[in-house]
Structures are given as C-alpha cells and as structure tokens.
PDB file of C-alpha atoms and ligand atoms in Angstrom:
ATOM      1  CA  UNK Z   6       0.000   0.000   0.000  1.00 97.00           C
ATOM      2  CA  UNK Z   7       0.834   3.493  -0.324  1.00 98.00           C
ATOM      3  CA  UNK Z   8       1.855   5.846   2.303  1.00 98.00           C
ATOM      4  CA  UNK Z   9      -1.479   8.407   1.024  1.00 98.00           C
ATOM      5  CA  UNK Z  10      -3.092   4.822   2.240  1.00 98.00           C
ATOM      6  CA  UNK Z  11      -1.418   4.660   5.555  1.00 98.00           C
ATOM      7  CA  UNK Z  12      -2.086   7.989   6.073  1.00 98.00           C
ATOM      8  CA  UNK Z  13      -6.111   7.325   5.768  1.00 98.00           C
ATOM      9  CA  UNK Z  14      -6.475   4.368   7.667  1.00 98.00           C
ATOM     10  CA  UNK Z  15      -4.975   6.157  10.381  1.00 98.00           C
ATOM     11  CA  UNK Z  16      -6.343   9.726  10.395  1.00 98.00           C
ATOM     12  CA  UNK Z  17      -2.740  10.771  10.505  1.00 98.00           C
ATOM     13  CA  UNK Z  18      -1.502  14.483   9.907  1.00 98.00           C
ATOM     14  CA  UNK Z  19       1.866  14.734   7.211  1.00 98.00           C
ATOM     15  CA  UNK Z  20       4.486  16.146   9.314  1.00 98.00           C
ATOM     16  CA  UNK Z  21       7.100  15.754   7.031  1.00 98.00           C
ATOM     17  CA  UNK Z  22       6.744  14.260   3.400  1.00 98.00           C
ATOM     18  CA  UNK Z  23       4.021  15.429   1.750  1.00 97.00           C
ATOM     19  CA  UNK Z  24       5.871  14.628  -1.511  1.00 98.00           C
ATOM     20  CA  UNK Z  25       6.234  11.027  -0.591  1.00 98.00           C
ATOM     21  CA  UNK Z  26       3.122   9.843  -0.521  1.00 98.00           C
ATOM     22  CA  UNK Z  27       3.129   7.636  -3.619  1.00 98.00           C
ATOM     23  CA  UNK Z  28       5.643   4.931  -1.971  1.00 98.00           C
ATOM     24  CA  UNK Z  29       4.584   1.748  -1.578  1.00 98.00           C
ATOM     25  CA  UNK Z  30       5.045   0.066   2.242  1.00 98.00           C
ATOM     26  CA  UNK Z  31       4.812  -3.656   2.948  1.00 98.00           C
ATOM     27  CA  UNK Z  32       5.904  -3.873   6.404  1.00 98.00           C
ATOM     28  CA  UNK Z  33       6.019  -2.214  10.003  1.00 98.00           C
ATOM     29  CA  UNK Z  34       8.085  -2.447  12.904  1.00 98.00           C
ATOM     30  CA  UNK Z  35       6.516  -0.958  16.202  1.00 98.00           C
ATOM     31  CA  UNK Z  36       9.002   0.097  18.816  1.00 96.00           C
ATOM     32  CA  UNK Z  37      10.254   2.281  21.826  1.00 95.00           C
ATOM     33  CA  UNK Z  38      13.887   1.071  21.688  1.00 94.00           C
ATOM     34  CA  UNK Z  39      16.188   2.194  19.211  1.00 94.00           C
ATOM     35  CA  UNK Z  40      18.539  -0.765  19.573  1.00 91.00           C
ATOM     36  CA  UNK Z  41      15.674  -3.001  19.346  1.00 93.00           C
ATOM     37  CA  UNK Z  42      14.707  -1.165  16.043  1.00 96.00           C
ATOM     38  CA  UNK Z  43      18.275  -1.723  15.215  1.00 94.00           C
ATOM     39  CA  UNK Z  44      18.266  -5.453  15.902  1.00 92.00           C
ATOM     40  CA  UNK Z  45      15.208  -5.894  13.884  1.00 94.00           C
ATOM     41  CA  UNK Z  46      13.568  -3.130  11.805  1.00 96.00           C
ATOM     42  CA  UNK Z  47      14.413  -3.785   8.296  1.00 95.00           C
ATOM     43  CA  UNK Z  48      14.698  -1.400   4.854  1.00 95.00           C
ATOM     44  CA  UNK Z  49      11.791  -0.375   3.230  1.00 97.00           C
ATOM     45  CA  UNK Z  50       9.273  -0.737   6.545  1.00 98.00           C
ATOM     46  CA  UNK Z  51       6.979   1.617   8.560  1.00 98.00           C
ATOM     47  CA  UNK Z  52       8.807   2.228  11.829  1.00 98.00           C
ATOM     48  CA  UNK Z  53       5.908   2.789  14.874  1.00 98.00           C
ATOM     49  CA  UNK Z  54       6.903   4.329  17.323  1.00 98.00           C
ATOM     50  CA  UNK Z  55       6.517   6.905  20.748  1.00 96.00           C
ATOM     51  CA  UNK Z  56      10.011   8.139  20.385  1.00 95.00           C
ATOM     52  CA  UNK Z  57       9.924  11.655  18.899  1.00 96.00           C
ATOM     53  CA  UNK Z  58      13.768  12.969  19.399  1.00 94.00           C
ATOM     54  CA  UNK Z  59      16.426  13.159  16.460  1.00 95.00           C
ATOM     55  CA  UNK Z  60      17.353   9.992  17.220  1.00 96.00           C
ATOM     56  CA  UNK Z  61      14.396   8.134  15.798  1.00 97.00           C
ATOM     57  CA  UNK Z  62      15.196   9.914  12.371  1.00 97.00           C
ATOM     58  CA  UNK Z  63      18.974   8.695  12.136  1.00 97.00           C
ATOM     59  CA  UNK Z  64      17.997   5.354  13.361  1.00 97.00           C
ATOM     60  CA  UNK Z  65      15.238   4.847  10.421  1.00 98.00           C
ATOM     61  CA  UNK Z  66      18.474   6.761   7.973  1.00 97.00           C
ATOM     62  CA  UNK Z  67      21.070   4.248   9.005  1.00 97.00           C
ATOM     63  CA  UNK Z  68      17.871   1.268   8.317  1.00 96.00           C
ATOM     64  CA  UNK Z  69      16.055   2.782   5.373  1.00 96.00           C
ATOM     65  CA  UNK Z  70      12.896   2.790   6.985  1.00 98.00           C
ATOM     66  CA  UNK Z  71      10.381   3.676   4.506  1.00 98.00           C
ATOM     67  CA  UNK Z  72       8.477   6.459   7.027  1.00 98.00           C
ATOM     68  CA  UNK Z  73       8.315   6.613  11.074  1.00 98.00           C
ATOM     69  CA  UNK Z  74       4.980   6.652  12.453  1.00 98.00           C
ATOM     70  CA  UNK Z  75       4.834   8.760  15.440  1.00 98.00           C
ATOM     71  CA  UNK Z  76       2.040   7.357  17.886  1.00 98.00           C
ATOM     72  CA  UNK Z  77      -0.685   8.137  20.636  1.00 98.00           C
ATOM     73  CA  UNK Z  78      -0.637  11.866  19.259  1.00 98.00           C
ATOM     74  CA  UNK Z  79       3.157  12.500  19.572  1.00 98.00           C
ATOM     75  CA  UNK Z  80       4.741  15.290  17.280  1.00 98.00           C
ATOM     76  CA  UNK Z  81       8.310  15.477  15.929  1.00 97.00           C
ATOM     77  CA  UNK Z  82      10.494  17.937  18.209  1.00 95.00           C
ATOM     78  CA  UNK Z  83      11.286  20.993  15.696  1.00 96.00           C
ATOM     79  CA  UNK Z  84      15.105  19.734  15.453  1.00 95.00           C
ATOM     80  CA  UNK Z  85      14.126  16.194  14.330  1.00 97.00           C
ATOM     81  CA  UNK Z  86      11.560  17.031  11.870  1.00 98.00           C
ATOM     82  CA  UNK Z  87      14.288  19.515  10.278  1.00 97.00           C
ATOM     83  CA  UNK Z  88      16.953  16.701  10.268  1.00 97.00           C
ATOM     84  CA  UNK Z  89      13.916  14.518   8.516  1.00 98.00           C
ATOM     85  CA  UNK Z  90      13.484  16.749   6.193  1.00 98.00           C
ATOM     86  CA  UNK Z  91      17.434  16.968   5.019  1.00 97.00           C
ATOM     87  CA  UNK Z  92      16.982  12.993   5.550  1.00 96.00           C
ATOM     88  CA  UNK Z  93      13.858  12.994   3.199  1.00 98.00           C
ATOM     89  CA  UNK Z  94      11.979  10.617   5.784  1.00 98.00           C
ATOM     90  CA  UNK Z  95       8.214  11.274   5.753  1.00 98.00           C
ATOM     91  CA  UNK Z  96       6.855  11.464   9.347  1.00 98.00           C
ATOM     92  CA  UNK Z  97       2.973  10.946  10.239  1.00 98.00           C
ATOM     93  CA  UNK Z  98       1.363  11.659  13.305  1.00 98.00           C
ATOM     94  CA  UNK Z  99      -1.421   9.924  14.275  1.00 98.00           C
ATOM     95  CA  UNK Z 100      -3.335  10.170  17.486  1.00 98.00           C
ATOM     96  CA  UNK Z 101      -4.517   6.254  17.460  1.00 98.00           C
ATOM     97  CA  UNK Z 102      -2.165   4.254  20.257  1.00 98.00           C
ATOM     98  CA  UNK Z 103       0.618   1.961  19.397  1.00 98.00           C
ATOM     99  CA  UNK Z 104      -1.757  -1.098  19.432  1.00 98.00           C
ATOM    100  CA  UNK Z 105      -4.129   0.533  17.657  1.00 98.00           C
ATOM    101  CA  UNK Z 106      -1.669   1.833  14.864  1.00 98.00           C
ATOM    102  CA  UNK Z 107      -0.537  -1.809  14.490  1.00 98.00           C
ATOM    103  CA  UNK Z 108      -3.533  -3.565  14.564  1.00 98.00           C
ATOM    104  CA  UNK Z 109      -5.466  -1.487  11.510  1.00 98.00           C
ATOM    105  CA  UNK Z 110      -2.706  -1.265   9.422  1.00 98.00           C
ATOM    106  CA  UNK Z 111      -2.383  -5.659   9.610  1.00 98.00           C
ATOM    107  CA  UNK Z 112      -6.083  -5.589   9.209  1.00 98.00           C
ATOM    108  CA  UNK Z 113      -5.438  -3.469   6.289  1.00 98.00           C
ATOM    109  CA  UNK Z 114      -2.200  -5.674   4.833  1.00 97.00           C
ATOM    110  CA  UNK Z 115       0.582  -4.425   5.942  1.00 98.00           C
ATOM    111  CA  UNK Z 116       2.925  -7.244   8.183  1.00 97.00           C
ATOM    112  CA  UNK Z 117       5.513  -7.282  10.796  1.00 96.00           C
ATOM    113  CA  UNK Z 118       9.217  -7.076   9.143  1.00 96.00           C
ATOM    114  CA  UNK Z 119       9.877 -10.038  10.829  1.00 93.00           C
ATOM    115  CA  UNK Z 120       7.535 -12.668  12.332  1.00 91.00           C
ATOM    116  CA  UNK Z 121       9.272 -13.758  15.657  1.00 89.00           C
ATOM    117  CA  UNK Z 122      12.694 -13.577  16.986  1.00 86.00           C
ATOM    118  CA  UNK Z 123      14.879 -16.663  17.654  1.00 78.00           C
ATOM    119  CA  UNK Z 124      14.324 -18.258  14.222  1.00 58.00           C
ATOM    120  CA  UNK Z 125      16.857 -16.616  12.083  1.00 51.00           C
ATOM    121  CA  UNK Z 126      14.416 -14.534  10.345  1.00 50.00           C
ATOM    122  CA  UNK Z 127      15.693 -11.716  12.544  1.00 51.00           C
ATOM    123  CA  UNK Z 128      19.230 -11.772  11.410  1.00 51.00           C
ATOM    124  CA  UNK Z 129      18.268  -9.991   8.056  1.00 47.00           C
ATOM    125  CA  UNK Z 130      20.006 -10.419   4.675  1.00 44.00           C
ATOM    126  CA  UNK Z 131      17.720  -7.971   2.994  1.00 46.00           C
ATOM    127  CA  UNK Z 132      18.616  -5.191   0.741  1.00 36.00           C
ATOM    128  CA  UNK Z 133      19.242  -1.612   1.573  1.00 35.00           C
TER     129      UNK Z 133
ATOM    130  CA  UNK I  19      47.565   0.372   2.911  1.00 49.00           C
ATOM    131  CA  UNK I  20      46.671  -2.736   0.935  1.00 51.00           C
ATOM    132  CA  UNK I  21      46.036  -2.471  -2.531  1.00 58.00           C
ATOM    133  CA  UNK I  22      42.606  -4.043  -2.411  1.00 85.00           C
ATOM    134  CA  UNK I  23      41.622  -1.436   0.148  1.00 90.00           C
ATOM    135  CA  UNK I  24      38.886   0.577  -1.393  1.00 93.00           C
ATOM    136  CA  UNK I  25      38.983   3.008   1.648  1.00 97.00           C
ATOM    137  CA  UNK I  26      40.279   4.066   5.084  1.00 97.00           C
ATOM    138  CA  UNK I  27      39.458   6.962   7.061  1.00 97.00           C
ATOM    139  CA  UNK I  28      39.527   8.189  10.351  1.00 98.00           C
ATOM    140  CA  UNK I  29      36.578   9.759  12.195  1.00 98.00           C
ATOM    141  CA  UNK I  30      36.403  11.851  15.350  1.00 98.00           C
ATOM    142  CA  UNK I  31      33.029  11.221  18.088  1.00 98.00           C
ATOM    143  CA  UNK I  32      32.736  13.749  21.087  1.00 98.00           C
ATOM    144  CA  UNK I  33      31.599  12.268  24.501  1.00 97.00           C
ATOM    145  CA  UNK I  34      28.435  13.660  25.322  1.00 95.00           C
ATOM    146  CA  UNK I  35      27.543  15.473  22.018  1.00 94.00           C
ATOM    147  CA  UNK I  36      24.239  13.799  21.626  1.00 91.00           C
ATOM    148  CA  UNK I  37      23.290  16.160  19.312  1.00 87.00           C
ATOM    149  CA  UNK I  38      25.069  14.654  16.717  1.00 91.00           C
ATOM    150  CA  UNK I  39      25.097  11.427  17.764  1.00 95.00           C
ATOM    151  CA  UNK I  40      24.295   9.282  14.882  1.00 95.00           C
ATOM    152  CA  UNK I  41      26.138  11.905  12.529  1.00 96.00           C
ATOM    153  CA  UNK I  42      29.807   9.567  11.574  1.00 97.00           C
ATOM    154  CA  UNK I  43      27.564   6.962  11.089  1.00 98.00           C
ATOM    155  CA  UNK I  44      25.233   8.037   8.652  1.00 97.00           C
ATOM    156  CA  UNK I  45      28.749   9.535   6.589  1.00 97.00           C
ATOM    157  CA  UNK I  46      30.194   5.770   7.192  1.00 98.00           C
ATOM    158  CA  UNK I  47      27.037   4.253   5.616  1.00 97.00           C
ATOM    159  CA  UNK I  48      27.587   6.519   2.588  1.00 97.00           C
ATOM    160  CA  UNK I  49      30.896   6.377   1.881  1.00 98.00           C
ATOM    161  CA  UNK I  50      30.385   2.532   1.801  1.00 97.00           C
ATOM    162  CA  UNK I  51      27.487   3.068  -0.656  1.00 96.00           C
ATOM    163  CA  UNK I  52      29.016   5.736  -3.081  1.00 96.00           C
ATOM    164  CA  UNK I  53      31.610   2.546  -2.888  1.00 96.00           C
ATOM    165  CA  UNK I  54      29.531   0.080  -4.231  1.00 95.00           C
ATOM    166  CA  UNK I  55      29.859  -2.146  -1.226  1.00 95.00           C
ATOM    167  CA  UNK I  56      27.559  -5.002  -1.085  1.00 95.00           C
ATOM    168  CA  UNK I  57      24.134  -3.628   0.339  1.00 94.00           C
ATOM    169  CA  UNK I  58      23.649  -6.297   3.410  1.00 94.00           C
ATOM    170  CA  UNK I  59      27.476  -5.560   4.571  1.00 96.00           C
ATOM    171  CA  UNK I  60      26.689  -1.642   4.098  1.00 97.00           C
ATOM    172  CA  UNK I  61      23.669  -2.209   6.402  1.00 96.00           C
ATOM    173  CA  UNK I  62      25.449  -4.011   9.104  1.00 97.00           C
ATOM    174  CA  UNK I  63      28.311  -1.661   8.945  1.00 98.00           C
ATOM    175  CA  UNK I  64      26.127   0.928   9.833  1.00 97.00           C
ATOM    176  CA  UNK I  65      24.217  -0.977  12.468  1.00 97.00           C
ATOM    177  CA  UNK I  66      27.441  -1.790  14.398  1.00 98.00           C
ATOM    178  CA  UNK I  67      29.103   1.445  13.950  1.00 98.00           C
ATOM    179  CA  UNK I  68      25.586   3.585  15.193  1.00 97.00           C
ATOM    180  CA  UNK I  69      25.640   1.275  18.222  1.00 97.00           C
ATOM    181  CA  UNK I  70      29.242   2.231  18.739  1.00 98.00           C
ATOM    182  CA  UNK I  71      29.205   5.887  18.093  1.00 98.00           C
ATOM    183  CA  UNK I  72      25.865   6.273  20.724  1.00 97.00           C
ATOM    184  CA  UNK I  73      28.112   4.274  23.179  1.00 98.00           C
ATOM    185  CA  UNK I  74      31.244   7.041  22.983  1.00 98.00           C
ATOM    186  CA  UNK I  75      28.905   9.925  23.021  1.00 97.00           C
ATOM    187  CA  UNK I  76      27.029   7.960  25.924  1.00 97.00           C
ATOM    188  CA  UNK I  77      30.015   6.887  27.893  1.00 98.00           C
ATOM    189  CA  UNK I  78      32.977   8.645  26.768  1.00 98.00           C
ATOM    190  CA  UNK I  79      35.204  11.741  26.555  1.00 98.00           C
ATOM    191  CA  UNK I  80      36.044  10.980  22.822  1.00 98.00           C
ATOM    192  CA  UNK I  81      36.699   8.543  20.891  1.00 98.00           C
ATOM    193  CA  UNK I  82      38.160   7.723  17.120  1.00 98.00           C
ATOM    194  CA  UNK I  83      36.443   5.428  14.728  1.00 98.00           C
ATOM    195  CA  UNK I  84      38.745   3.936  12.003  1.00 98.00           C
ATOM    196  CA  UNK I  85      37.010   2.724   8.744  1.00 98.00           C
ATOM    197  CA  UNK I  86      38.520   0.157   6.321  1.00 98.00           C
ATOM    198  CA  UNK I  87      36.883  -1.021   3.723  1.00 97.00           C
ATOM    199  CA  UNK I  88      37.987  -3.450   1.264  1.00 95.00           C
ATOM    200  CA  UNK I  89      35.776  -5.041  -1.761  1.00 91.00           C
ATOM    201  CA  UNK I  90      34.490  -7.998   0.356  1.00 94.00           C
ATOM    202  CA  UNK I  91      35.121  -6.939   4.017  1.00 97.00           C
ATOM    203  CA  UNK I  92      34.723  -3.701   6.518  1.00 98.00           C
ATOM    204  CA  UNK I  93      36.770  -3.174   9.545  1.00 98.00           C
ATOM    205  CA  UNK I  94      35.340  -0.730  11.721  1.00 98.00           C
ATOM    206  CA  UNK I  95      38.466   0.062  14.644  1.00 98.00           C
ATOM    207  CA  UNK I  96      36.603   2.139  17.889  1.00 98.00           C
ATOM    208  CA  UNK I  97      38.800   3.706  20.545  1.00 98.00           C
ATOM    209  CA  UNK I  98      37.986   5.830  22.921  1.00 98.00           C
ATOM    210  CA  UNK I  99      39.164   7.673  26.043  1.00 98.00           C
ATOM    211  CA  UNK I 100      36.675   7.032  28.814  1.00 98.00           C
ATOM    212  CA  UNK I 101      36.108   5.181  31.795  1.00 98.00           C
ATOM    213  CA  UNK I 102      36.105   1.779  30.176  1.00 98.00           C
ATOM    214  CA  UNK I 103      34.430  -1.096  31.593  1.00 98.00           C
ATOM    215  CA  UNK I 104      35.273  -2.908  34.607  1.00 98.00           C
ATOM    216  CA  UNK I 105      33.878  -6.358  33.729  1.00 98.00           C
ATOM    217  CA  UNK I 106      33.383  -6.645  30.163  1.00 98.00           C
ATOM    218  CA  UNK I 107      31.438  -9.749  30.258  1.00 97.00           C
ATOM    219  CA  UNK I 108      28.406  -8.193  32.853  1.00 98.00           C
ATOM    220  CA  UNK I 109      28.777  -5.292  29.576  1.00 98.00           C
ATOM    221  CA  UNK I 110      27.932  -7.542  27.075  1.00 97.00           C
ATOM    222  CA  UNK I 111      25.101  -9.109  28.476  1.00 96.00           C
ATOM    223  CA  UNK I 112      22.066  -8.117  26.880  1.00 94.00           C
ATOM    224  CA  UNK I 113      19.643  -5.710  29.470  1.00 94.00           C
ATOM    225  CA  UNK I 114      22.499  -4.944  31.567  1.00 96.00           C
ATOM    226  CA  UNK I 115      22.960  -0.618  31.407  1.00 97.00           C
ATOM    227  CA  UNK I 116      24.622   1.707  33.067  1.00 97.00           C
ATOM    228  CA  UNK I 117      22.697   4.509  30.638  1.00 96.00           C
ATOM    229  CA  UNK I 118      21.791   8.021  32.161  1.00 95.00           C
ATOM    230  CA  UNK I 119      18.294   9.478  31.409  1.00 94.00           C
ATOM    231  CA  UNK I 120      19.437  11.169  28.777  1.00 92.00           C
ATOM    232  CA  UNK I 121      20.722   8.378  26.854  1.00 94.00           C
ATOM    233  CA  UNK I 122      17.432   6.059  27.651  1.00 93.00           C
ATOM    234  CA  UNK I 123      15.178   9.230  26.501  1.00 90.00           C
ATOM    235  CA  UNK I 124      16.964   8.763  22.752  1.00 90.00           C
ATOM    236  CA  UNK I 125      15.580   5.434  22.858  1.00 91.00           C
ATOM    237  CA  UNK I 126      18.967   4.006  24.083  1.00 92.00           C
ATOM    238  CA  UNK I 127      19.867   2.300  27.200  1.00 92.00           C
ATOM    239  CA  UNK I 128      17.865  -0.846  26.745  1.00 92.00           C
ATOM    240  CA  UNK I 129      21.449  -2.704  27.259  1.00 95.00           C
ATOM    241  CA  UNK I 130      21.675  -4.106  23.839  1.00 94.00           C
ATOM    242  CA  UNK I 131      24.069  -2.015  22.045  1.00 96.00           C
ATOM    243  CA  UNK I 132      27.417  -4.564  22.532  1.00 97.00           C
ATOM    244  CA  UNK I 133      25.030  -6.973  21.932  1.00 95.00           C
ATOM    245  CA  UNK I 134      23.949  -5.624  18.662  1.00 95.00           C
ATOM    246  CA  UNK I 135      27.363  -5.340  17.560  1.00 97.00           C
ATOM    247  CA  UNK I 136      28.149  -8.796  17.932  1.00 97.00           C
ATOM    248  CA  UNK I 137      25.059 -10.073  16.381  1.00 95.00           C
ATOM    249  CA  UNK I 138      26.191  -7.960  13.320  1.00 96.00           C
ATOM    250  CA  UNK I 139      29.473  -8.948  12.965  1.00 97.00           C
ATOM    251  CA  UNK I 140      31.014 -11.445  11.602  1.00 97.00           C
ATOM    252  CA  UNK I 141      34.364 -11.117  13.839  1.00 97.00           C
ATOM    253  CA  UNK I 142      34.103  -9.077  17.162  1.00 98.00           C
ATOM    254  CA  UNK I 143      36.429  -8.152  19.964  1.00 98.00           C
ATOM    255  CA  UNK I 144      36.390  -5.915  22.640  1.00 98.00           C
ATOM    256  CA  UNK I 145      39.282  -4.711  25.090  1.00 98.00           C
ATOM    257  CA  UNK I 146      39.033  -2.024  27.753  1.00 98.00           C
ATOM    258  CA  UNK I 147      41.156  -0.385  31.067  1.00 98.00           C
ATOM    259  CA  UNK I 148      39.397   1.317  33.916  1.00 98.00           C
ATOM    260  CA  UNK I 149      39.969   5.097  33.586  1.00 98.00           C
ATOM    261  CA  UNK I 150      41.700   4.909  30.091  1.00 98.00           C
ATOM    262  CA  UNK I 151      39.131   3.256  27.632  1.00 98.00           C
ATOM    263  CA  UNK I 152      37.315   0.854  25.548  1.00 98.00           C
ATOM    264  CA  UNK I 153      38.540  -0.642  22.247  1.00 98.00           C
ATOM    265  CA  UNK I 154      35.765  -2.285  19.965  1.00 98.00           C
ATOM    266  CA  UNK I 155      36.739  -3.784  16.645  1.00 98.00           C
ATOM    267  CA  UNK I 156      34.746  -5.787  14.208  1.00 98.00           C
ATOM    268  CA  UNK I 157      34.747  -6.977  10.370  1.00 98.00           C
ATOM    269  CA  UNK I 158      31.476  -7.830   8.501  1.00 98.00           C
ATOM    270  CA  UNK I 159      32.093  -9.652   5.333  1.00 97.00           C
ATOM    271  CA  UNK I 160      30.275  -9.993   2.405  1.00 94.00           C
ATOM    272  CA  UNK I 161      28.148 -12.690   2.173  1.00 89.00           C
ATOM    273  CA  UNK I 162      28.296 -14.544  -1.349  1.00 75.00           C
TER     274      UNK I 162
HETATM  275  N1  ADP V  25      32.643   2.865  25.376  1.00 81.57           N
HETATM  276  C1  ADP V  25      32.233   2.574  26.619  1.00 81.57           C
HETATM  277  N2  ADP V  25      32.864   3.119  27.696  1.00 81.57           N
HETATM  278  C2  ADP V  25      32.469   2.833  28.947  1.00 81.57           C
HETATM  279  N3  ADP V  25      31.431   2.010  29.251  1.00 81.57           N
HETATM  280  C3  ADP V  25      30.770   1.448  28.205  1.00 81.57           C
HETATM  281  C4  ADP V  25      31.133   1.695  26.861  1.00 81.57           C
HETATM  282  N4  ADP V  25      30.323   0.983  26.063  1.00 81.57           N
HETATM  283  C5  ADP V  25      29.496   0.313  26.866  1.00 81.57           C
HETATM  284  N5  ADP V  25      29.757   0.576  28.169  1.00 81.57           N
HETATM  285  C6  ADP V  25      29.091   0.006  29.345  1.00 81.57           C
HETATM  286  O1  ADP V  25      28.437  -1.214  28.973  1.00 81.57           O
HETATM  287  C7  ADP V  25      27.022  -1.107  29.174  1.00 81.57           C
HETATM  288  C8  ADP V  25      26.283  -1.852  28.082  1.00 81.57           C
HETATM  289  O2  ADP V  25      26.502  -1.204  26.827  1.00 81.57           O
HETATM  290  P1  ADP V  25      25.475  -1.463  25.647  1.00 81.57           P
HETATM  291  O3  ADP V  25      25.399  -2.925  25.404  1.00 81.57           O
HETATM  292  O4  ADP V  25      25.863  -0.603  24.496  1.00 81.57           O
HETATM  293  O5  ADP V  25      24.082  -1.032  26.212  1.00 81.57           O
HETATM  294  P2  ADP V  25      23.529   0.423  26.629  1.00 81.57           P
HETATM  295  O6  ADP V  25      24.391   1.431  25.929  1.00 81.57           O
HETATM  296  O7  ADP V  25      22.151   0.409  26.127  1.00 81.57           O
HETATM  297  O8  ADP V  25      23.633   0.499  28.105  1.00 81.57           O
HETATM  298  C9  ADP V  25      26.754   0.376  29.234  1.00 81.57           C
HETATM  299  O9  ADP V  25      25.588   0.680  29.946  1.00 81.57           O
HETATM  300  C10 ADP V  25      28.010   0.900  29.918  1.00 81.57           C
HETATM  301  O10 ADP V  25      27.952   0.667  31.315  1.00 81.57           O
HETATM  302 MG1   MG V  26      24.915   1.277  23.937  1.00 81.57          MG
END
C-alpha cells in the first residue's frame, strides 16, 4: 500500500513528506527502543513508534525505513523534523495508540518485518 | 595500505555530544554506498558502527572510529578515552545498562548495544582499562 493509504487508515496528519506519498510500504516495525529497532527493523518498513527525538530519524536513515509513524498523538520535536526533512523521511502523526496503529494497518495488509525472533528470520540479509 | 583497500578513514566522536550522535555513522554508511559495497554488509556496517558511536557519546570523553573497507570486508576500529568497563562480560550481556536518562530518553539504554554489535558482525572483539578506555573492533564480510 501506499503511504497516502497509511495515512487514511490512520487519520494521521503529514508532518514531514508530503511529496512522498506515492511509496509503496509492505511492512512495520513498532518500537520504543532504538537498539531493538536496530536489531530488527528492516529497509523499506513503517517504523511505529513513541520516540519523537532526532534519534528516531537517524535510526530509520542508518535502516532505510520507509516512514516513522509517530504514535498516541506524539509530534516530531522541531530539530528532528528539520533533520527529517534533510533525511527525506516522511513522518505521520497519528493520534490512534501503538496497538491501535498496528492492529489497523495488519487488518489493512501491511505485516511485521519479521515474524518472531529466535528463528533466524531476525538476522536480516535484505537489501538496503 | 593494501592495494585491495577501497577506503580508510579516520573519524572523530565527542563524549556527550548527543546532538550529533548518529552523525559519523550516517557519513560511514555513505561512503560505503558511493563505494559500491555489497548492500547487506553496508547495512550491518552501519548498524554496528551507530551502536558504537551512541556508546562514545554515551560513555565517553572521545573517541576515534577507524574505517577500512575493502571489496568484500569492513573493519570498523573504535577507541575511545573514557572510563572503560570494569567487567566486560556483565557489559555484554544483553539488558544490563549503566545509561543516564538522557541516553534512555533517545531510545537508548535498553542494554543491547554490545550486543547488537556482535550479532552484526562477523568477527568481534572488545578490550578495555578502567579510567583509560574501551577498544571495539569488528569486520562484517560480504556474504556470497
Ligand atoms: N565505550 C564505553 N565506555 C564505557 N562504558 C561502556 C562503553 N560501552 C558500553 N559501556 C558500558 O556497557 C554497558 C552496556 O553497553 P550497551 O550494550 O551498548 O548497552 P547500553 O548502551 O544500552 O547500556 C553500558 O551501559 C556501559 O555501562
Ligand atoms: Mg549502547
């Protein structure tokens, strides 16, 4: 689905990325923890998440997440929606809670990146 | 340096600048890129060396971060001057932190950064002294 899509199932507001809306999203990753974003979070996915500092934005640059999701009505600090917009990482705010956010966009299609941990599937080999 | 070394370079992380935390490793990533490294071994590069750099600007007074790439390998070299860690094995368990608020309100601090680095690598080895510092270094091959 598209990220226009995304953006309608979850009544979300563009925060950054307005001209983005045309690319195409497959998977999510929902997370507080960076490093667990790190460990698992692969290129190309929605990242959900709480976390609205600068550090959310290089994570999801150094993974080539597709666009972070800010949750439960949380808005990019001024410096990290600057640094995604020299990144080119859309950012959506929706006011819908992390479980929420998660469960309508599965309804709707969109999967976890990976499945479980423990069976290999998290030590990704995909493309950047 | 080698003839089949496509790269090496030297980069500079201040303790406590967690403004730009994040910053080296986002260059690293596209140096390896504009290099035409393999894209898995660019990602894991990056991975290892983010973890790394948030752990100097977390822990440290500074540290150096030495990139070598060759066509089928990176060597990422960390040093920095710090308080190193006393017992490096309680360090690399996974949920142990010693992480201030600061660092756990970046999303950091879960405990799973030397983990993380390990997990990415394909060779990994750590060496530290109390009150001097920590040295990290790790290769991540290409996978044919
Ligand atoms: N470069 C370093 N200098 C001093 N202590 C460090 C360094 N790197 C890691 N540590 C110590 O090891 C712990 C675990 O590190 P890590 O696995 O990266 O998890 P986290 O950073 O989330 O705490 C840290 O909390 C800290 O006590
Ligand atoms: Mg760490």
């Amino acid at each position: 689905m598209t990220l226009r899509e995304v953006k309608e199932i979850l009544d979300a507001d563009i925060i950054v990325g307005e001209d983005q809306l045309d690319k195409e999203v497959q998977t999510a990753f929902s997370a507080d923890l960076m490093s667990d974003v790190l460990a698992f979070a692969t290129a190309g996915s929605l990242l959900l998440t709480g976390v609205t500092n600068p550090q959310v934005v290089r994570t999801s640059e150094i993974l080539d997440i597709a666009a972070i999701i800010m949750v439960r009505g949380k808005r990019p600090s001024q410096e990290t929606a600057q640094l995604a917009l020299e990144l080119r990482i859309p950012i959506l705010s929706t006011k819908y809670i992390l479980f929420e956010t998660s469960g309508r966009l599965h309804a709707r299609g969109i999967v976890g990146c990976i499945v479980k941990v423990g069976d290999r599937s998290d030590v990704r080999r995909d493309k950047v | 340096m080698s003839e089949e070394t496509k790269y090496d370079g030297h980069f500079a992380v201040e303790g406590g600048n967690f403004r730009n935390a994040g910053q080296v490793s986002s260059r690293i990533k596209n140096i390896l890129k504009d290099l035409g490294c393999d894209s898995d071994m660019v990602r894991r590069a990056a991975i290892v060396t983010y973890e790394a750099e948030i752990n100097i600007v977390s822990y440290a007074r500074k540290g150096l971060i030495h990139l070598r790439a060759k066509p089928d390998s990176v060597r990422i070299e960390i040093s920095d001057e710090g308080p190193g860690i006393a017992d490096i094995e309680l360090a690399m368990q996974e949920g142990y932190s010693t992480a201030s608020p600061i660092v756990r309100e970046m999303g950091f601090g879960a405990g799973m950064g030397l983990a993380n680095m390990k997990r990415f690598s394909d060779n990994f080895s750590i060496t530290s002294r109390v009150n001097e510092g920590t040295q990290v270094v790790m290769q991540i091959d290409q996978v044919h």
